[in-house]
Amino acid sequence: MKPGNSLALLWPRVRFHGLAMGWPALLGLALAAGAVALELMVVDDLDARIEKLQQSRSSLRKKLVAASSQSEIRGLLVSELVDVNAIDSVIAGVHTAARNSGVRLEQGDYKLQPEPDTRLLHYRIAFPAKGDYLQLRRWLDEAIEAQPGLMVEEFSLRRDDIGNDMLEARVSLGLLVRQP
């Protein structure tokens, strides 16, 4: 018997038994198929991302444990930050992450200020942004993951119509950079 013939014979039996069991069985099959699809599309990607973040965290922990003094620890953490001359590439990365996530950024405000009692500078970036909630979260996750010194300082959302998925966000980011 050819494989095509066995499928042709199997389908009527599945259809007959499915109709005999009624809509609860069909609903159960649909839910099971949805769970399998969710596992394949979403959960595996999240597991890979979590694994990558855990490896990064454990690598940083090992470096911190190897450091013997507070000044070495401070130096290690500061060495992970970008130099002030690389700010443009970080901003380009933030805009690229927004574009990749489907977030629309408006004209932003940019300010560079010294951090008191350190050799660091604090670069403040404020944007009005538009997108749905998942797009905004994906954008911020991607931008922060790509740049260790980037942090969310303010995140406020506004929606004009409850039936609309589109949100208007006010996002303030901070970037710690090293002075030359």
PDB file of C-alpha atoms in Angstrom, residues 65-139:
ATOM      1  CA  VAL A  65      34.679  37.166  42.055  1.00  0.00           C
ATOM      2  CA  ALA A  66      38.193  37.241  40.578  1.00  0.00           C
ATOM      3  CA  ALA A  67      38.501  40.952  41.378  1.00  0.00           C
ATOM      4  CA  SER A  68      40.018  41.381  44.826  1.00  0.00           C
ATOM      5  CA  SER A  69      39.226  44.976  45.767  1.00  0.00           C
ATOM      6  CA  GLN A  70      36.409  47.479  45.381  1.00  0.00           C
ATOM      7  CA  SER A  71      38.500  49.577  43.013  1.00  0.00           C
ATOM      8  CA  GLU A  72      39.092  46.532  40.775  1.00  0.00           C
ATOM      9  CA  ILE A  73      35.360  45.800  40.770  1.00  0.00           C
ATOM     10  CA  ARG A  74      34.573  49.414  39.912  1.00  0.00           C
ATOM     11  CA  GLY A  75      37.188  49.347  37.157  1.00  0.00           C
ATOM     12  CA  LEU A  76      35.761  46.117  35.768  1.00  0.00           C
ATOM     13  CA  LEU A  77      32.233  47.520  35.648  1.00  0.00           C
ATOM     14  CA  VAL A  78      33.398  50.800  34.101  1.00  0.00           C
ATOM     15  CA  SER A  79      35.371  48.882  31.463  1.00  0.00           C
ATOM     16  CA  GLU A  80      32.081  47.354  30.264  1.00  0.00           C
ATOM     17  CA  LEU A  81      30.731  50.838  29.438  1.00  0.00           C
ATOM     18  CA  VAL A  82      31.277  52.515  26.073  1.00  0.00           C
ATOM     19  CA  ASP A  83      33.572  55.469  25.543  1.00  0.00           C
ATOM     20  CA  VAL A  84      32.020  58.917  25.088  1.00  0.00           C
ATOM     21  CA  ASN A  85      33.180  58.870  21.450  1.00  0.00           C
ATOM     22  CA  ALA A  86      30.933  55.850  20.725  1.00  0.00           C
ATOM     23  CA  ILE A  87      27.664  57.583  21.688  1.00  0.00           C
ATOM     24  CA  ASP A  88      26.616  57.983  18.052  1.00  0.00           C
ATOM     25  CA  SER A  89      26.799  54.237  17.416  1.00  0.00           C
ATOM     26  CA  VAL A  90      24.732  53.542  20.547  1.00  0.00           C
ATOM     27  CA  ILE A  91      22.054  56.031  19.443  1.00  0.00           C
ATOM     28  CA  ALA A  92      22.067  54.446  15.979  1.00  0.00           C
ATOM     29  CA  GLY A  93      21.573  51.053  17.665  1.00  0.00           C
ATOM     30  CA  VAL A  94      18.597  52.384  19.645  1.00  0.00           C
ATOM     31  CA  HIS A  95      17.014  53.697  16.431  1.00  0.00           C
ATOM     32  CA  THR A  96      17.744  50.443  14.579  1.00  0.00           C
ATOM     33  CA  ALA A  97      16.144  48.417  17.387  1.00  0.00           C
ATOM     34  CA  ALA A  98      13.072  50.680  17.191  1.00  0.00           C
ATOM     35  CA  ARG A  99      12.830  50.216  13.430  1.00  0.00           C
ATOM     36  CA  ASN A 100      13.248  46.416  13.759  1.00  0.00           C
ATOM     37  CA  SER A 101      10.489  46.291  16.385  1.00  0.00           C
ATOM     38  CA  GLY A 102       8.036  48.464  14.450  1.00  0.00           C
ATOM     39  CA  VAL A 103       8.257  51.408  16.875  1.00  0.00           C
ATOM     40  CA  ARG A 104       8.099  54.915  15.436  1.00  0.00           C
ATOM     41  CA  LEU A 105      10.345  57.413  17.222  1.00  0.00           C
ATOM     42  CA  GLU A 106       9.756  61.138  17.071  1.00  0.00           C
ATOM     43  CA  GLN A 107      12.388  63.862  17.513  1.00  0.00           C
ATOM     44  CA  GLY A 108      14.249  63.268  20.778  1.00  0.00           C
ATOM     45  CA  ASP A 109      16.020  65.413  23.361  1.00  0.00           C
ATOM     46  CA  TYR A 110      19.666  64.600  24.076  1.00  0.00           C
ATOM     47  CA  LYS A 111      21.732  65.901  27.022  1.00  0.00           C
ATOM     48  CA  LEU A 112      25.234  64.987  28.165  1.00  0.00           C
ATOM     49  CA  GLN A 113      25.915  65.647  31.861  1.00  0.00           C
ATOM     50  CA  PRO A 114      28.811  64.700  34.152  1.00  0.00           C
ATOM     51  CA  GLU A 115      28.105  62.198  36.928  1.00  0.00           C
ATOM     52  CA  PRO A 116      29.182  63.720  40.253  1.00  0.00           C
ATOM     53  CA  ASP A 117      32.299  62.266  41.898  1.00  0.00           C
ATOM     54  CA  THR A 118      33.101  59.903  39.003  1.00  0.00           C
ATOM     55  CA  ARG A 119      34.862  59.858  35.666  1.00  0.00           C
ATOM     56  CA  LEU A 120      31.562  58.954  34.006  1.00  0.00           C
ATOM     57  CA  LEU A 121      29.157  60.975  31.912  1.00  0.00           C
ATOM     58  CA  HIS A 122      25.392  60.523  31.902  1.00  0.00           C
ATOM     59  CA  TYR A 123      23.798  60.863  28.471  1.00  0.00           C
ATOM     60  CA  ARG A 124      20.036  61.419  28.763  1.00  0.00           C
ATOM     61  CA  ILE A 125      17.815  60.599  25.813  1.00  0.00           C
ATOM     62  CA  ALA A 126      14.062  61.318  25.759  1.00  0.00           C
ATOM     63  CA  PHE A 127      11.782  60.214  22.912  1.00  0.00           C
ATOM     64  CA  PRO A 128       8.111  60.280  22.154  1.00  0.00           C
ATOM     65  CA  ALA A 129       7.462  56.834  20.632  1.00  0.00           C
ATOM     66  CA  LYS A 130       4.474  55.121  19.028  1.00  0.00           C
ATOM     67  CA  GLY A 131       3.718  51.419  18.782  1.00  0.00           C
ATOM     68  CA  ASP A 132       1.736  48.688  20.456  1.00  0.00           C
ATOM     69  CA  TYR A 133       2.806  47.425  23.872  1.00  0.00           C
ATOM     70  CA  LEU A 134       4.674  44.358  22.608  1.00  0.00           C
ATOM     71  CA  GLN A 135       6.561  46.419  20.009  1.00  0.00           C
ATOM     72  CA  LEU A 136       7.625  48.922  22.665  1.00  0.00           C
ATOM     73  CA  ARG A 137       8.769  46.157  25.028  1.00  0.00           C
ATOM     74  CA  ARG A 138      10.630  44.350  22.245  1.00  0.00           C
ATOM     75  CA  TRP A 139      12.380  47.617  21.281  1.00  0.00           C
TER      76      TRP A 139
END
